[in-house]
Amino acid sequence: MSTNKISFLLNWQPTPYHIPIFLALTKGYFKEQGLDIAVLEPTNPSDVTELIGSGKVDMGLKAMIHTLAAKARGFPVTSVASLLDEPFTGLLYLKGNGITEDFQSLKGKRIGYVGEFGKIQIDELTAHYGMKPEDYTAVRCGMNVAKYIIEGKIDAGVGIECMQQVELEEYCKAQGRPVSDAAMLRIDKLACLGCCCFCTILYICNDKFLAENPEKVRAFMKAIKKATDYVISQPAEAWEEYLDFKPQLRNELSYRQYERSFAYFSSSLYNVHRDWNKVTNYGKRLAILPSDYKANYTNEYLSWAEPQEVEDPLEAQRLMAIHQEKCRDNGGFKRLDVPLRT
């Protein structure tokens, strides 16, 4: 058996934003680093941190809020890098079903969520806006939030702008409705967070594996950086190569999701200190982290220069919202250029 084998677990079935992992595999970037990577897909996204934390899998992907909560619950995992930076996350809905930009319009509605922490977020938000648990019905949907909204099983649900919202927009197109009928109440605004970083998608490691294999992890990240650089510099070509390996993604929905994910790809892969501080405090507010919790992330396995953080994160979020609306309406592959701290 290969001693350089690393087992790597996706956070769900292959999606457009998983492209750097698969291109690092198919273009031989892992092999260049002397690594043999086994990419695995979970049957349940809620299993990911437990499987990695228990040592059954070496590495994988998970959102920041789940990574923090996993360690607090005794599953030793650490984030070593970022894949997607601050994708907009919120309560998705279709206009015309009684839900408006007023959060109180959710009273009496069925609200969908992916997993346990989505439910905790909904409960905290509704309480913040003066609603009781009996004022709404929570429905666990897994990753099928958009599907459940379309089928009328729920009225709104927690999803990501570059994935489930795009799915709702494509449904609207097919129905002859304006794409703007697919709307979102952003959780960062509702919860006064000042960022969407709780759903930043991270590369995480089992702590024992990390301690015993630091050079493997550094080599893994070098391969991922090379693949990410290729995706950002040659997005159209990269997509075609990805489709050769994952032909099931050759459809309009996946392509639109890829366009919308493009601006969120982390070019540096660095964990952003400000974001980790904010989400750690948010986790304490949600009572999923103890008051003395220390964030479980590191940048020591990234062997290139750390960039400066964004000078004005609130302005960056405002500009990103405009940017993503333009991408929705016009398509294409563009990145947002925002001032950095000096």
Short mmCIF file of N, CA and C in Angstrom, two decimals, residues 127-189:
data_model
loop_
_atom_site.label_atom_id
_atom_site.label_comp_id
_atom_site.label_asym_id
_atom_site.label_seq_id
_atom_site.Cartn_x
_atom_site.Cartn_y
_atom_site.Cartn_z
N ALA A 127 -35.83 33.92 17.45
CA ALA A 127 -35.95 34.45 18.82
C ALA A 127 -35.53 35.92 18.86
N HIS A 128 -34.46 36.25 18.10
CA HIS A 128 -33.98 37.63 18.04
C HIS A 128 -35.05 38.57 17.49
N TYR A 129 -35.87 38.06 16.58
CA TYR A 129 -36.93 38.87 15.97
C TYR A 129 -38.29 38.65 16.64
N GLY A 130 -38.25 38.15 17.87
CA GLY A 130 -39.46 38.08 18.68
C GLY A 130 -40.40 36.95 18.35
N MET A 131 -39.91 35.91 17.67
CA MET A 131 -40.76 34.77 17.33
C MET A 131 -40.46 33.60 18.25
N LYS A 132 -41.47 32.79 18.50
CA LYS A 132 -41.33 31.60 19.32
C LYS A 132 -41.23 30.36 18.42
N PRO A 133 -40.70 29.24 18.94
CA PRO A 133 -40.59 28.01 18.12
C PRO A 133 -41.91 27.58 17.49
N GLU A 134 -43.03 27.84 18.19
CA GLU A 134 -44.32 27.43 17.63
C GLU A 134 -44.82 28.37 16.52
N ASP A 135 -44.07 29.46 16.28
CA ASP A 135 -44.48 30.42 15.24
C ASP A 135 -44.04 30.00 13.84
N TYR A 136 -43.28 28.92 13.73
CA TYR A 136 -42.82 28.44 12.43
C TYR A 136 -42.59 26.94 12.53
N THR A 137 -42.47 26.29 11.38
CA THR A 137 -42.20 24.85 11.34
C THR A 137 -40.83 24.65 10.69
N ALA A 138 -39.91 24.04 11.42
CA ALA A 138 -38.57 23.76 10.90
C ALA A 138 -38.57 22.39 10.21
N VAL A 139 -38.00 22.34 9.01
CA VAL A 139 -37.97 21.11 8.21
C VAL A 139 -36.54 20.83 7.77
N ARG A 140 -36.03 19.66 8.16
CA ARG A 140 -34.67 19.29 7.75
C ARG A 140 -34.70 18.81 6.30
N CYS A 141 -33.90 19.46 5.45
CA CYS A 141 -33.92 19.18 4.00
C CYS A 141 -32.62 18.59 3.48
N GLY A 142 -31.57 18.56 4.31
CA GLY A 142 -30.27 18.19 3.76
C GLY A 142 -29.86 19.23 2.73
N MET A 143 -29.28 18.77 1.62
CA MET A 143 -28.83 19.69 0.58
C MET A 143 -29.92 20.00 -0.44
N ASN A 144 -31.15 19.61 -0.17
CA ASN A 144 -32.24 19.75 -1.14
C ASN A 144 -33.14 20.94 -0.85
N VAL A 145 -32.59 22.00 -0.30
CA VAL A 145 -33.40 23.15 0.08
C VAL A 145 -34.13 23.74 -1.13
N ALA A 146 -33.42 23.98 -2.22
CA ALA A 146 -34.07 24.56 -3.41
C ALA A 146 -35.16 23.64 -3.95
N LYS A 147 -34.85 22.35 -3.98
CA LYS A 147 -35.82 21.36 -4.47
C LYS A 147 -37.09 21.40 -3.62
N TYR A 148 -36.94 21.49 -2.31
CA TYR A 148 -38.10 21.52 -1.42
C TYR A 148 -38.92 22.79 -1.61
N ILE A 149 -38.24 23.91 -1.88
CA ILE A 149 -38.97 25.16 -2.13
C ILE A 149 -39.76 25.04 -3.43
N ILE A 150 -39.12 24.52 -4.46
CA ILE A 150 -39.78 24.36 -5.76
C ILE A 150 -40.98 23.43 -5.67
N GLU A 151 -40.83 22.37 -4.88
CA GLU A 151 -41.91 21.39 -4.75
C GLU A 151 -43.00 21.82 -3.77
N GLY A 152 -42.79 22.96 -3.09
CA GLY A 152 -43.79 23.47 -2.16
C GLY A 152 -43.78 22.80 -0.80
N LYS A 153 -42.71 22.07 -0.50
CA LYS A 153 -42.64 21.39 0.80
C LYS A 153 -42.23 22.35 1.91
N ILE A 154 -41.54 23.43 1.54
CA ILE A 154 -41.17 24.47 2.50
C ILE A 154 -41.41 25.82 1.83
N ASP A 155 -41.48 26.87 2.64
CA ASP A 155 -41.68 28.22 2.12
C ASP A 155 -40.37 28.97 1.95
N ALA A 156 -39.38 28.62 2.76
CA ALA A 156 -38.06 29.24 2.70
C ALA A 156 -37.06 28.24 3.28
N GLY A 157 -35.78 28.45 3.00
CA GLY A 157 -34.79 27.53 3.53
C GLY A 157 -33.39 28.11 3.45
N VAL A 158 -32.51 27.63 4.31
CA VAL A 158 -31.13 28.12 4.37
C VAL A 158 -30.34 27.55 3.21
N GLY A 159 -29.71 28.43 2.43
CA GLY A 159 -28.91 27.99 1.30
C GLY A 159 -27.83 28.99 0.95
N ILE A 160 -27.01 28.64 -0.03
CA ILE A 160 -25.89 29.47 -0.47
C ILE A 160 -26.22 30.12 -1.80
N GLU A 161 -25.84 31.37 -1.96
CA GLU A 161 -26.17 32.12 -3.16
C GLU A 161 -25.64 31.48 -4.43
N CYS A 162 -24.41 30.95 -4.40
CA CYS A 162 -23.81 30.42 -5.61
C CYS A 162 -24.24 28.98 -5.91
N MET A 163 -25.08 28.40 -5.06
CA MET A 163 -25.55 27.04 -5.30
C MET A 163 -27.07 26.98 -5.33
N GLN A 164 -27.73 26.96 -4.17
CA GLN A 164 -29.18 26.78 -4.15
C GLN A 164 -29.93 27.97 -4.73
N GLN A 165 -29.39 29.20 -4.56
CA GLN A 165 -30.09 30.34 -5.16
C GLN A 165 -30.04 30.26 -6.68
N VAL A 166 -28.92 29.84 -7.23
CA VAL A 166 -28.83 29.67 -8.68
C VAL A 166 -29.83 28.61 -9.15
N GLU A 167 -30.00 27.57 -8.36
CA GLU A 167 -30.98 26.53 -8.70
C GLU A 167 -32.39 27.11 -8.78
N LEU A 168 -32.72 27.99 -7.83
CA LEU A 168 -34.03 28.64 -7.86
C LEU A 168 -34.15 29.59 -9.05
N GLU A 169 -33.07 30.27 -9.38
CA GLU A 169 -33.09 31.18 -10.53
C GLU A 169 -33.31 30.43 -11.84
N GLU A 170 -32.66 29.30 -11.98
CA GLU A 170 -32.85 28.51 -13.20
C GLU A 170 -34.27 27.96 -13.28
N TYR A 171 -34.86 27.64 -12.15
CA TYR A 171 -36.26 27.24 -12.12
C TYR A 171 -37.15 28.39 -12.59
N CYS A 172 -36.86 29.61 -12.10
CA CYS A 172 -37.65 30.76 -12.51
C CYS A 172 -37.56 30.99 -14.02
N LYS A 173 -36.36 30.85 -14.56
CA LYS A 173 -36.19 31.00 -16.01
C LYS A 173 -37.09 30.02 -16.76
N ALA A 174 -37.06 28.78 -16.33
CA ALA A 174 -37.85 27.74 -17.00
C ALA A 174 -39.34 28.00 -16.90
N GLN A 175 -39.76 28.73 -15.86
CA GLN A 175 -41.17 29.04 -15.66
C GLN A 175 -41.57 30.37 -16.30
N GLY A 176 -40.63 31.03 -16.95
CA GLY A 176 -40.91 32.33 -17.54
C GLY A 176 -41.01 33.45 -16.53
N ARG A 177 -40.44 33.24 -15.36
CA ARG A 177 -40.46 34.25 -14.31
C ARG A 177 -39.12 34.98 -14.28
N PRO A 178 -39.07 36.21 -13.79
CA PRO A 178 -37.78 36.90 -13.66
C PRO A 178 -36.89 36.19 -12.62
N VAL A 179 -35.60 36.16 -12.89
CA VAL A 179 -34.69 35.47 -11.96
C VAL A 179 -34.68 36.16 -10.60
N SER A 180 -35.04 37.43 -10.58
CA SER A 180 -35.06 38.16 -9.31
C SER A 180 -36.16 37.66 -8.37
N ASP A 181 -37.04 36.79 -8.87
CA ASP A 181 -38.05 36.18 -7.99
C ASP A 181 -37.40 35.20 -7.01
N ALA A 182 -36.18 34.77 -7.28
CA ALA A 182 -35.42 33.95 -6.33
C ALA A 182 -34.68 34.91 -5.41
N ALA A 183 -35.12 35.01 -4.18
CA ALA A 183 -34.60 36.03 -3.27
C ALA A 183 -33.99 35.41 -2.02
N MET A 184 -33.22 36.23 -1.30
CA MET A 184 -32.54 35.75 -0.10
C MET A 184 -32.57 36.80 0.99
N LEU A 185 -32.88 36.36 2.21
CA LEU A 185 -32.67 37.16 3.42
C LEU A 185 -31.32 36.73 3.99
N ARG A 186 -30.30 37.55 3.81
CA ARG A 186 -28.94 37.15 4.19
C ARG A 186 -28.78 37.07 5.70
N ILE A 187 -28.21 35.95 6.17
CA ILE A 187 -28.06 35.73 7.60
C ILE A 187 -27.06 36.71 8.20
N ASP A 188 -26.02 37.09 7.45
CA ASP A 188 -25.05 38.03 8.01
C ASP A 188 -25.70 39.37 8.35
N LYS A 189 -26.67 39.81 7.53
CA LYS A 189 -27.38 41.05 7.82
C LYS A 189 -28.39 40.86 8.94
#
